[in-house]
């Protein structure tokens, strides 16, 4: 059985790490290079770097910052934000990313998934989905949660998978930053219906929430930000806790 992964996430705005609640009310959380180095040393399995305003501001991801983070870590590194074409992917891979995460650009131009998968391999392409549960089901959102689309979470995740996505990074916008647990019911449905790994995002507040994401949500990885950035949960202790609950994780 593959080990479950613990993934800290660096949400980047104006070159610094930030964290908010329900995608708003952002506060500063530290230097991305130092945080990345710290998580790499702490035993994180991967690191995700999301330039959260790049798509909204219609610009490219900060390549130099990606390069500096990559130089200070020795774990797989996923970068997202402002990726519109294959040249952007190539630029970020050259800067040290191992994978790219696409969200708004994939919703607007789904063939971007096919192109990345065929040029670089499915393992490079992570499709991130920001979704919110509405009266008409789970709807996907663009531009860092600013714009609702008519795309259904589960239909879009299946299409992304069929087009060649290697993983789905699902963030429940209602759970983001409120620390009451992940959207385990939706996670479980995604995990049951798709053959590719599902990364849980949005809602981590306690060690138990990670356990539930793996056992109830059947997630392959759990991503979190503020609980790690502000020292509320330490990765070595979290992994020991998960191990005691018979969840297979990589220990140092």
mmCIF file of C-alpha atoms in Angstrom:
data_model
loop_
_atom_site.group_PDB
_atom_site.id
_atom_site.type_symbol
_atom_site.label_atom_id
_atom_site.label_comp_id
_atom_site.label_asym_id
_atom_site.label_seq_id
_atom_site.Cartn_x
_atom_site.Cartn_y
_atom_site.Cartn_z
ATOM 1 C CA UNK A 1 0.000 0.000 0.000
ATOM 2 C CA UNK A 2 1.407 3.388 -0.972
ATOM 3 C CA UNK A 3 2.329 5.697 1.887
ATOM 4 C CA UNK A 4 -0.050 8.584 2.549
ATOM 5 C CA UNK A 5 1.550 11.977 1.971
ATOM 6 C CA UNK A 6 1.634 15.092 4.136
ATOM 7 C CA UNK A 7 1.978 18.257 2.051
ATOM 8 C CA UNK A 8 2.478 21.784 3.402
ATOM 9 C CA UNK A 9 1.199 24.493 1.063
ATOM 10 C CA UNK A 10 2.775 27.895 0.540
ATOM 11 C CA UNK A 11 0.135 30.357 -0.683
ATOM 12 C CA UNK A 12 2.161 33.211 -2.177
ATOM 13 C CA UNK A 13 1.005 36.795 -2.623
ATOM 14 C CA UNK A 14 3.441 39.591 -3.525
ATOM 15 C CA UNK A 15 6.374 37.281 -2.842
ATOM 16 C CA UNK A 16 5.437 36.343 0.720
ATOM 17 C CA UNK A 17 3.519 33.438 2.265
ATOM 18 C CA UNK A 18 -0.051 34.248 3.322
ATOM 19 C CA UNK A 19 -3.011 32.334 4.720
ATOM 20 C CA UNK A 20 -6.674 33.240 4.890
ATOM 21 C CA UNK A 21 -10.091 31.835 5.743
ATOM 22 C CA UNK A 22 -12.521 30.824 2.969
ATOM 23 C CA UNK A 23 -10.046 32.352 0.481
ATOM 24 C CA UNK A 24 -10.197 35.859 2.067
ATOM 25 C CA UNK A 25 -8.812 37.755 5.098
ATOM 26 C CA UNK A 26 -5.202 36.968 4.250
ATOM 27 C CA UNK A 27 -2.457 37.341 6.858
ATOM 28 C CA UNK A 28 1.281 36.990 6.484
ATOM 29 C CA UNK A 29 2.809 33.633 7.391
ATOM 30 C CA UNK A 30 6.528 33.989 6.674
ATOM 31 C CA UNK A 31 9.289 33.785 4.094
ATOM 32 C CA UNK A 32 8.582 31.074 1.498
ATOM 33 C CA UNK A 33 12.228 30.053 1.121
ATOM 34 C CA UNK A 34 12.715 29.586 4.869
ATOM 35 C CA UNK A 35 9.364 27.804 5.276
ATOM 36 C CA UNK A 36 10.130 25.443 2.396
ATOM 37 C CA UNK A 37 13.532 24.613 3.856
ATOM 38 C CA UNK A 38 11.977 24.007 7.286
ATOM 39 C CA UNK A 39 9.305 21.651 5.922
ATOM 40 C CA UNK A 40 11.835 19.721 3.869
ATOM 41 C CA UNK A 41 13.897 19.159 7.019
ATOM 42 C CA UNK A 42 10.799 18.319 9.114
ATOM 43 C CA UNK A 43 9.853 15.350 6.961
ATOM 44 C CA UNK A 44 7.152 16.729 4.670
ATOM 45 C CA UNK A 45 6.589 14.406 1.728
ATOM 46 C CA UNK A 46 6.095 17.174 -0.810
ATOM 47 C CA UNK A 47 5.751 20.948 -0.985
ATOM 48 C CA UNK A 48 3.128 22.903 -2.914
ATOM 49 C CA UNK A 49 3.719 26.548 -3.928
ATOM 50 C CA UNK A 50 0.648 28.436 -5.201
ATOM 51 C CA UNK A 51 0.934 31.975 -6.515
ATOM 52 C CA UNK A 52 -2.660 32.691 -5.498
ATOM 53 C CA UNK A 53 -3.172 36.000 -7.310
ATOM 54 C CA UNK A 54 -1.296 35.275 -10.553
ATOM 55 C CA UNK A 55 -4.396 34.231 -12.512
ATOM 56 C CA UNK A 56 -6.526 37.045 -11.120
ATOM 57 C CA UNK A 57 -3.788 39.577 -11.910
ATOM 58 C CA UNK A 58 -3.205 37.958 -15.331
ATOM 59 C CA UNK A 59 0.536 37.478 -14.837
ATOM 60 C CA UNK A 60 3.091 34.674 -14.656
ATOM 61 C CA UNK A 61 4.304 32.924 -11.507
ATOM 62 C CA UNK A 62 7.375 34.416 -9.801
ATOM 63 C CA UNK A 63 10.074 32.242 -11.408
ATOM 64 C CA UNK A 64 12.983 33.528 -9.336
ATOM 65 C CA UNK A 65 11.169 32.754 -6.086
ATOM 66 C CA UNK A 66 10.381 29.242 -7.351
ATOM 67 C CA UNK A 67 14.073 28.777 -8.151
ATOM 68 C CA UNK A 68 15.127 29.899 -4.662
ATOM 69 C CA UNK A 69 12.631 27.615 -2.915
ATOM 70 C CA UNK A 70 13.645 24.645 -5.084
ATOM 71 C CA UNK A 71 17.326 25.188 -4.241
ATOM 72 C CA UNK A 72 16.580 24.808 -0.523
ATOM 73 C CA UNK A 73 14.456 21.644 -0.487
ATOM 74 C CA UNK A 74 14.985 17.984 -1.331
ATOM 75 C CA UNK A 75 11.371 16.818 -1.657
ATOM 76 C CA UNK A 76 8.996 16.839 -4.659
ATOM 77 C CA UNK A 77 7.870 20.373 -5.460
ATOM 78 C CA UNK A 78 4.588 21.388 -7.129
ATOM 79 C CA UNK A 79 4.075 24.942 -8.406
ATOM 80 C CA UNK A 80 0.813 26.590 -9.477
ATOM 81 C CA UNK A 81 -0.548 29.989 -10.464
ATOM 82 C CA UNK A 82 -0.442 31.875 -13.739
ATOM 83 C CA UNK A 83 0.210 28.822 -15.929
ATOM 84 C CA UNK A 84 -1.454 29.294 -19.296
ATOM 85 C CA UNK A 85 0.681 27.441 -21.847
ATOM 86 C CA UNK A 86 3.381 24.814 -22.272
ATOM 87 C CA UNK A 87 6.115 27.457 -22.170
ATOM 88 C CA UNK A 88 5.033 28.326 -18.608
ATOM 89 C CA UNK A 89 5.314 24.678 -17.591
ATOM 90 C CA UNK A 90 8.752 24.380 -19.155
ATOM 91 C CA UNK A 91 9.913 27.568 -17.423
ATOM 92 C CA UNK A 92 8.822 26.312 -13.994
ATOM 93 C CA UNK A 93 10.293 22.832 -14.493
ATOM 94 C CA UNK A 94 13.562 24.494 -15.486
ATOM 95 C CA UNK A 95 13.366 26.570 -12.293
ATOM 96 C CA UNK A 96 13.172 23.411 -10.175
ATOM 97 C CA UNK A 97 9.505 22.386 -10.007
ATOM 98 C CA UNK A 98 8.746 18.672 -10.297
ATOM 99 C CA UNK A 99 5.050 19.150 -11.080
ATOM 100 C CA UNK A 100 2.741 22.002 -12.008
ATOM 101 C CA UNK A 101 -0.733 22.677 -10.667
ATOM 102 C CA UNK A 102 -3.280 24.186 -13.030
ATOM 103 C CA UNK A 103 -6.708 25.419 -12.015
ATOM 104 C CA UNK A 104 -8.363 28.404 -13.725
ATOM 105 C CA UNK A 105 -6.442 27.912 -16.970
ATOM 106 C CA UNK A 106 -7.577 24.286 -17.182
ATOM 107 C CA UNK A 107 -11.232 25.241 -16.661
ATOM 108 C CA UNK A 108 -10.986 27.862 -19.416
ATOM 109 C CA UNK A 109 -8.939 25.672 -21.745
ATOM 110 C CA UNK A 110 -9.271 21.961 -20.860
ATOM 111 C CA UNK A 111 -6.953 20.892 -23.699
ATOM 112 C CA UNK A 112 -4.088 22.374 -21.655
ATOM 113 C CA UNK A 113 -4.305 19.198 -19.537
ATOM 114 C CA UNK A 114 -3.907 16.998 -22.647
ATOM 115 C CA UNK A 115 -0.980 19.116 -23.835
ATOM 116 C CA UNK A 116 0.913 18.988 -20.524
ATOM 117 C CA UNK A 117 0.321 15.247 -20.151
ATOM 118 C CA UNK A 118 1.479 14.482 -23.705
ATOM 119 C CA UNK A 119 4.546 16.774 -23.607
ATOM 120 C CA UNK A 120 5.772 16.228 -20.049
ATOM 121 C CA UNK A 121 3.884 13.159 -18.767
ATOM 122 C CA UNK A 122 0.797 12.845 -16.576
ATOM 123 C CA UNK A 123 2.975 12.769 -13.441
ATOM 124 C CA UNK A 124 3.786 16.460 -14.031
ATOM 125 C CA UNK A 125 0.152 17.597 -14.276
ATOM 126 C CA UNK A 126 -1.817 18.261 -11.087
ATOM 127 C CA UNK A 127 -5.290 19.673 -11.668
ATOM 128 C CA UNK A 128 -6.376 21.809 -8.715
ATOM 129 C CA UNK A 129 -10.094 22.295 -8.185
ATOM 130 C CA UNK A 130 -11.574 24.942 -5.883
ATOM 131 C CA UNK A 131 -15.196 24.015 -5.260
ATOM 132 C CA UNK A 132 -18.102 24.990 -3.058
ATOM 133 C CA UNK A 133 -21.262 23.043 -2.234
ATOM 134 C CA UNK A 134 -24.300 24.926 -3.534
ATOM 135 C CA UNK A 135 -28.032 24.191 -3.791
ATOM 136 C CA UNK A 136 -27.318 22.710 -7.224
ATOM 137 C CA UNK A 137 -24.358 20.557 -6.137
ATOM 138 C CA UNK A 138 -20.607 21.107 -5.905
ATOM 139 C CA UNK A 139 -19.590 23.942 -8.246
ATOM 140 C CA UNK A 140 -16.047 24.767 -9.412
ATOM 141 C CA UNK A 141 -14.626 28.282 -9.079
ATOM 142 C CA UNK A 142 -12.094 30.337 -11.060
ATOM 143 C CA UNK A 143 -9.500 32.944 -10.104
ATOM 144 C CA UNK A 144 -8.823 31.899 -6.527
ATOM 145 C CA UNK A 145 -12.474 31.341 -5.701
ATOM 146 C CA UNK A 146 -13.724 34.631 -7.129
ATOM 147 C CA UNK A 147 -15.813 33.400 -10.075
ATOM 148 C CA UNK A 148 -18.389 30.579 -10.021
ATOM 149 C CA UNK A 149 -18.576 28.334 -13.081
ATOM 150 C CA UNK A 150 -21.257 25.924 -14.241
ATOM 151 C CA UNK A 151 -18.818 23.006 -13.892
ATOM 152 C CA UNK A 152 -19.714 20.273 -11.421
ATOM 153 C CA UNK A 153 -16.815 19.115 -9.205
ATOM 154 C CA UNK A 154 -17.167 15.403 -9.918
ATOM 155 C CA UNK A 155 -17.786 15.763 -13.651
ATOM 156 C CA UNK A 156 -14.849 18.138 -14.025
ATOM 157 C CA UNK A 157 -12.527 15.913 -11.966
ATOM 158 C CA UNK A 158 -13.410 12.940 -14.188
ATOM 159 C CA UNK A 159 -12.817 14.970 -17.351
ATOM 160 C CA UNK A 160 -9.461 16.171 -16.016
ATOM 161 C CA UNK A 161 -8.503 12.584 -15.241
ATOM 162 C CA UNK A 162 -9.596 11.388 -18.686
ATOM 163 C CA UNK A 163 -7.532 14.145 -20.303
ATOM 164 C CA UNK A 164 -4.377 12.993 -18.535
ATOM 165 C CA UNK A 165 -4.154 14.683 -15.137
ATOM 166 C CA UNK A 166 -1.862 12.757 -12.810
ATOM 167 C CA UNK A 167 -3.514 13.961 -9.591
ATOM 168 C CA UNK A 168 -6.481 16.012 -8.405
ATOM 169 C CA UNK A 169 -5.936 18.630 -5.690
ATOM 170 C CA UNK A 170 -9.416 19.300 -4.298
ATOM 171 C CA UNK A 171 -9.992 22.300 -2.025
ATOM 172 C CA UNK A 172 -13.379 22.759 -0.385
ATOM 173 C CA UNK A 173 -13.776 26.531 -0.201
ATOM 174 C CA UNK A 174 -16.237 26.316 2.699
ATOM 175 C CA UNK A 175 -13.715 24.313 4.728
ATOM 176 C CA UNK A 176 -10.668 26.439 3.832
ATOM 177 C CA UNK A 177 -8.973 27.898 6.909
ATOM 178 C CA UNK A 178 -11.836 27.191 9.333
ATOM 179 C CA UNK A 179 -10.092 24.133 10.853
ATOM 180 C CA UNK A 180 -13.154 21.949 11.291
ATOM 181 C CA UNK A 181 -11.968 19.050 9.130
ATOM 182 C CA UNK A 182 -11.789 18.196 5.439
ATOM 183 C CA UNK A 183 -14.776 17.634 3.116
ATOM 184 C CA UNK A 184 -14.533 13.886 3.621
ATOM 185 C CA UNK A 185 -17.773 12.888 1.910
ATOM 186 C CA UNK A 186 -16.792 14.614 -1.333
ATOM 187 C CA UNK A 187 -13.223 13.324 -1.009
ATOM 188 C CA UNK A 188 -14.440 9.774 -0.599
ATOM 189 C CA UNK A 189 -16.620 10.036 -3.698
ATOM 190 C CA UNK A 190 -13.699 11.404 -5.741
ATOM 191 C CA UNK A 191 -11.403 8.646 -4.450
ATOM 192 C CA UNK A 192 -13.958 5.926 -5.213
ATOM 193 C CA UNK A 193 -14.651 7.085 -8.765
ATOM 194 C CA UNK A 194 -11.205 8.138 -10.029
ATOM 195 C CA UNK A 195 -8.118 5.957 -10.601
ATOM 196 C CA UNK A 196 -5.637 8.762 -9.844
ATOM 197 C CA UNK A 197 -4.474 10.137 -6.459
ATOM 198 C CA UNK A 198 -6.671 12.681 -4.677
ATOM 199 C CA UNK A 199 -5.075 15.378 -2.515
ATOM 200 C CA UNK A 200 -7.309 16.735 0.252
ATOM 201 C CA UNK A 201 -7.161 20.480 0.929
ATOM 202 C CA UNK A 202 -9.142 22.833 3.147
ATOM 203 C CA UNK A 203 -10.085 22.296 6.768
ATOM 204 C CA UNK A 204 -7.127 20.888 8.714
ATOM 205 C CA UNK A 205 -7.180 21.953 12.358
ATOM 206 C CA UNK A 206 -6.177 18.873 14.346
ATOM 207 C CA UNK A 207 -4.216 15.670 13.854
ATOM 208 C CA UNK A 208 -7.535 13.815 13.852
ATOM 209 C CA UNK A 209 -8.629 15.769 10.768
ATOM 210 C CA UNK A 210 -5.702 14.309 8.829
ATOM 211 C CA UNK A 211 -6.580 10.816 10.046
ATOM 212 C CA UNK A 212 -10.189 11.298 8.933
ATOM 213 C CA UNK A 213 -9.103 12.569 5.502
ATOM 214 C CA UNK A 214 -7.221 9.316 4.976
ATOM 215 C CA UNK A 215 -9.703 6.894 6.562
ATOM 216 C CA UNK A 216 -13.086 8.524 5.848
ATOM 217 C CA UNK A 217 -12.109 10.639 2.839
ATOM 218 C CA UNK A 218 -9.842 7.923 1.377
ATOM 219 C CA UNK A 219 -7.450 10.665 0.261
ATOM 220 C CA UNK A 220 -3.965 9.780 -0.957
ATOM 221 C CA UNK A 221 -2.446 12.965 0.456
ATOM 222 C CA UNK A 222 -3.481 15.754 2.800
ATOM 223 C CA UNK A 223 -2.433 19.335 2.220
ATOM 224 C CA UNK A 224 -2.489 22.057 4.878
ATOM 225 C CA UNK A 225 -1.110 25.522 5.461
ATOM 226 C CA UNK A 226 -1.825 27.547 8.593
ATOM 227 C CA UNK A 227 -1.586 24.679 11.102
ATOM 228 C CA UNK A 228 1.970 24.118 9.866
ATOM 229 C CA UNK A 229 2.955 27.766 9.291
ATOM 230 C CA UNK A 230 1.922 28.875 12.779
ATOM 231 C CA UNK A 231 3.307 25.824 14.581
ATOM 232 C CA UNK A 232 -0.039 24.365 15.679
ATOM 233 C CA UNK A 233 0.873 20.947 14.282
ATOM 234 C CA UNK A 234 4.409 19.661 13.709
ATOM 235 C CA UNK A 235 4.904 17.201 10.874
ATOM 236 C CA UNK A 236 7.033 14.631 12.802
ATOM 237 C CA UNK A 237 4.423 14.447 15.582
ATOM 238 C CA UNK A 238 1.574 14.245 13.060
ATOM 239 C CA UNK A 239 3.236 11.331 11.295
ATOM 240 C CA UNK A 240 3.792 9.498 14.582
ATOM 241 C CA UNK A 241 0.099 9.991 15.403
ATOM 242 C CA UNK A 242 -0.989 8.664 11.999
ATOM 243 C CA UNK A 243 1.346 5.705 12.364
ATOM 244 C CA UNK A 244 -0.283 4.794 15.686
ATOM 245 C CA UNK A 245 -3.625 4.715 13.853
ATOM 246 C CA UNK A 246 -2.260 2.245 11.307
ATOM 247 C CA UNK A 247 -1.967 4.802 8.510
ATOM 248 C CA UNK A 248 1.080 4.130 6.358
ATOM 249 C CA UNK A 249 3.297 7.247 6.273
ATOM 250 C CA UNK A 250 6.998 7.738 5.604
ATOM 251 C CA UNK A 251 8.915 8.304 8.826
ATOM 252 C CA UNK A 252 12.383 9.783 9.021
#
